[in-house]
Short mmCIF file of C-alpha atoms in Angstrom, two decimals:
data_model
loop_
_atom_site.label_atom_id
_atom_site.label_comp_id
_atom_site.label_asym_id
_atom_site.label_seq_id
_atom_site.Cartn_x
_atom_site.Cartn_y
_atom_site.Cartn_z
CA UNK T 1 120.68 -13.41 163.30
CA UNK T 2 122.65 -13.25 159.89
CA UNK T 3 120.86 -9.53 159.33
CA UNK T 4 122.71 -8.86 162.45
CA UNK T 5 125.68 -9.96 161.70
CA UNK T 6 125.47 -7.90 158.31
CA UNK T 7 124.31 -4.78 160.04
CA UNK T 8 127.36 -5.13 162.90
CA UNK T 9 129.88 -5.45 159.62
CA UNK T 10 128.33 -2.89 157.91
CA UNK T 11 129.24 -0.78 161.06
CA UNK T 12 132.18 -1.86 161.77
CA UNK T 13 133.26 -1.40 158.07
CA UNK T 14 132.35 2.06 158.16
CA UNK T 15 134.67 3.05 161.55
CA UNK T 16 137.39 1.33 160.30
CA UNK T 17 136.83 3.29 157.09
CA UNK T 18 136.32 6.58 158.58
CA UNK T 19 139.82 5.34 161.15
CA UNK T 20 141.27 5.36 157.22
CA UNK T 21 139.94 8.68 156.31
CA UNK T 22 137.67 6.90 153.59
CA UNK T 23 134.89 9.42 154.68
CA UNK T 24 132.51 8.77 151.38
CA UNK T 25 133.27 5.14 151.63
CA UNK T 26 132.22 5.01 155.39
CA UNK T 27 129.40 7.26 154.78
CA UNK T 28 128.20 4.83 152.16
CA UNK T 29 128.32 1.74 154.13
CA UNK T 30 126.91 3.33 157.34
CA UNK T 31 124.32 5.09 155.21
CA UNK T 32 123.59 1.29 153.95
CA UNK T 33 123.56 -0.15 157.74
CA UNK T 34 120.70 2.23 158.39
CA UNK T 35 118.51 1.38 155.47
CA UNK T 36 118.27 -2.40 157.02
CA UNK T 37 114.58 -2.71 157.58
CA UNK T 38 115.74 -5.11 160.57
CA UNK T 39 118.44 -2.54 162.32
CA UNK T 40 119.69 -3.68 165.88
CA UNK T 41 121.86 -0.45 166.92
CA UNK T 42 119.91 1.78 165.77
CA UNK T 43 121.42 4.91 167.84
CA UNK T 44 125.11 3.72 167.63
CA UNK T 45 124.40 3.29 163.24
CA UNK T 46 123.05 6.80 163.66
CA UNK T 47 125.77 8.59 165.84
CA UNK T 48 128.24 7.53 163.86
CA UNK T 49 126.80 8.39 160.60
CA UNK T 50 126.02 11.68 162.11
CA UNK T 51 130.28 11.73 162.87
CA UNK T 52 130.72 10.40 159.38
CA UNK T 53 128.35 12.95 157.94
CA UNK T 54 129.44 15.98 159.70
CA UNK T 55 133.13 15.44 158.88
CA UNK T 56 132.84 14.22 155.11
CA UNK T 57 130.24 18.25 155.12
CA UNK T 58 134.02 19.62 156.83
CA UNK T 59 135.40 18.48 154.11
CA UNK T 60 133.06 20.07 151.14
CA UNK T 61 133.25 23.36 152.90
CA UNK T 62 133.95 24.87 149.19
CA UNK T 63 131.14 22.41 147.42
CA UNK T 64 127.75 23.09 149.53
CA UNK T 65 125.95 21.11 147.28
CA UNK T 66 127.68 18.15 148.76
CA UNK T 67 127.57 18.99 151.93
CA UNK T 68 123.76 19.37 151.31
CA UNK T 69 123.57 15.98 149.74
CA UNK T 70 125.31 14.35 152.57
CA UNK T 71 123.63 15.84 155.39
CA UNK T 72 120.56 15.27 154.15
CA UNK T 73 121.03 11.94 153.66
CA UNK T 74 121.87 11.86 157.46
CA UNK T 75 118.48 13.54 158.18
CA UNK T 76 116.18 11.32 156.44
CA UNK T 77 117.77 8.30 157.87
CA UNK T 78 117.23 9.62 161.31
CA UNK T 79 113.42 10.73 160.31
CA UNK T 80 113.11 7.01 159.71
CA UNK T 81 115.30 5.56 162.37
CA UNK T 82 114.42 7.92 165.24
CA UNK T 83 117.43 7.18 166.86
CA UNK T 84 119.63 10.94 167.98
CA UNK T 85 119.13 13.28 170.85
CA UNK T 86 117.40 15.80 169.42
CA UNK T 87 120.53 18.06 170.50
CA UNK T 88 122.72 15.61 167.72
CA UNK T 89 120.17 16.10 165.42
CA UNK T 90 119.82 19.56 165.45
CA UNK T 91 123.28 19.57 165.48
CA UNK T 92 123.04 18.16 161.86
CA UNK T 93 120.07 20.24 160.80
CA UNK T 94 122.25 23.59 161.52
CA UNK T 95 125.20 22.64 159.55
CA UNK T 96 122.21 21.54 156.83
CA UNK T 97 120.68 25.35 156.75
CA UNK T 98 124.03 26.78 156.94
CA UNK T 99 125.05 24.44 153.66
CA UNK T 100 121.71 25.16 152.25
CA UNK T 101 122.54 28.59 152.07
CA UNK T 102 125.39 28.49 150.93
CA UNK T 103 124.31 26.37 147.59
CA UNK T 104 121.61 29.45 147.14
CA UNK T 105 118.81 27.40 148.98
CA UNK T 106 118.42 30.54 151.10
CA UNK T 107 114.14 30.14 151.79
CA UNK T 108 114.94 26.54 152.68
CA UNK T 109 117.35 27.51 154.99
CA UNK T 110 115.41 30.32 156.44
CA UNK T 111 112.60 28.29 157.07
CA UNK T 112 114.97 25.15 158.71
CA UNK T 113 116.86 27.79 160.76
CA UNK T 114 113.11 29.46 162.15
CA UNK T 115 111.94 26.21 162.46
CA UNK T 116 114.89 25.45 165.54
CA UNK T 117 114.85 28.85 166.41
CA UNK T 118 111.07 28.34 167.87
CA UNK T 119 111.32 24.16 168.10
CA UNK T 120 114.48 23.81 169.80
CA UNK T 121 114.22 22.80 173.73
CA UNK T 122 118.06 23.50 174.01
CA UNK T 123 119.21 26.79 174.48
CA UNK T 124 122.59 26.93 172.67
CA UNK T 125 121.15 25.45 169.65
CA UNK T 126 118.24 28.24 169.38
CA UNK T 127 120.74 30.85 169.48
CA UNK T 128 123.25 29.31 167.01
CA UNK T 129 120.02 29.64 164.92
CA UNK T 130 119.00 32.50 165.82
CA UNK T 131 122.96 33.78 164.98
CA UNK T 132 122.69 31.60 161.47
CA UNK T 133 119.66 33.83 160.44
CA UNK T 134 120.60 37.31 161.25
CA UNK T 135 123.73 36.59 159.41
CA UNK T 136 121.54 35.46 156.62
CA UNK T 137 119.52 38.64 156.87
CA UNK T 138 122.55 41.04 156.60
CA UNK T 139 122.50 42.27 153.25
CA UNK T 140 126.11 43.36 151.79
CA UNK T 141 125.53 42.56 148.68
CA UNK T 142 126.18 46.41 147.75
CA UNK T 143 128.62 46.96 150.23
CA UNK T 144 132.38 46.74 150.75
CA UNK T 145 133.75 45.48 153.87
CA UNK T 146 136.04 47.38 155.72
CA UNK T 147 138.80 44.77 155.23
CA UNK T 148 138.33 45.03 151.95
CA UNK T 149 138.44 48.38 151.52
CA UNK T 150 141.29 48.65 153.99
CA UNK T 151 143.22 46.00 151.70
CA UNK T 152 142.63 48.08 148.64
CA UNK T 153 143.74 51.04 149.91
CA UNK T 154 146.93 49.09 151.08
CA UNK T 155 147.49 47.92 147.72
CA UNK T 156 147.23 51.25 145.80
CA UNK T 157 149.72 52.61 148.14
CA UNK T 158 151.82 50.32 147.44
CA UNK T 159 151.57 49.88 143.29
CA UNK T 160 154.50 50.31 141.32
CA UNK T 161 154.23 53.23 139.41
CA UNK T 162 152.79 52.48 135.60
CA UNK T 163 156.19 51.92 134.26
CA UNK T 164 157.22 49.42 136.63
CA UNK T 165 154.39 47.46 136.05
CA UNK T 166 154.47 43.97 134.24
CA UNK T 167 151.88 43.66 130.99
CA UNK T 168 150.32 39.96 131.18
CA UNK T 169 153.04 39.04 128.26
CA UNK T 170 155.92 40.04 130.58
CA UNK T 171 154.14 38.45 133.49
CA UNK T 172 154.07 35.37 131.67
CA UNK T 173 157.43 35.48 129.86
CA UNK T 174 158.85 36.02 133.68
CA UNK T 175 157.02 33.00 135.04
CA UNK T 176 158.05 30.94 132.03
CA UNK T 177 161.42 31.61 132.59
CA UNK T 178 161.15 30.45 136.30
CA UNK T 179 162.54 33.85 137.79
#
């Protein structure tokens, strides 16, 4: 009964958290709730670490490592728990290969992405795999986009000419004096 009570306030300690936009806070107290060996809920502890989770990844979008960290984390707990639809869960495990890639895990993210792209009983989330792959197969690393190149020619054509041009001591003079 008292592990019960300490699971349910563990819970309810990480939606009022994530209500305050505490994200790693409510991650880490959720995260907690689902480590209880004695877990009650154990689908509502995992749905909403799988909210938590998701939006604390939303909010790495620049740091992939963290949003690796995090939705692994969410993973494992579920491996243990068994407690998502697998639809949730591959929900997770996408936003994981896309993160994976882009912290330079690219064979670990191949071989999550081919794993739904066979495994998955739900349409949608094959394709969204099957998208999430053929991006990652697209090799530009040589190339310039068209935007870019379209930008670039945008920008010569608009240069001042040599003269006009600011040296990084005038640039800096300029912003120092706030004009």
């Amino acid at each position: 009964e008292a592990a019960g009570r300490c699971e349910e306030a563990s819970l309810l300690l990480g939606q009022e958290l994530q209500l305050a936009g505490q994200l790693r806070a409510a991650w880490t107290a959720i995260l907690a709730a689902c480590a209880e060996p004695q877990l009650q809920d154990r689908r509502r502890a995992l749905e909403l670490l799988a909210d938590v989770s998701l939006q604390l990844s939303d909010r790495h979008l620049n740091e992939p490592s963290k949003q690796v960290e995090v939705l692994e984390a969410a993973l494992d707990a579920e491996l243990v728990v068994k407690g998502l639809s697998s639809d949730r869960r591959e929900e997770l495990e996408i936003n994981l290969a896309l993160s994976l890639q882009g912290a330079g895990r690219s064979e670990e993210s191949s071989r999550l992405l081919g794993k739904l792209v066979v495994g998955s009983r739900n349409q949608r989330r094959r394709q969204q795999a099957e998208w999430a792959m053929m991006v990652h197969k697209v090799d530009v690393s040589g190339e310039v986009s068209e935007s870019a190149r379209a930008l670039r020619e945008l920008m010569e054509a608009n240069r001042p000419p040599d003269s006009l041009r600011l040296g990084a001591a005038g640039a800096s003079a300029r912003a120092a004096s706030g004009s």
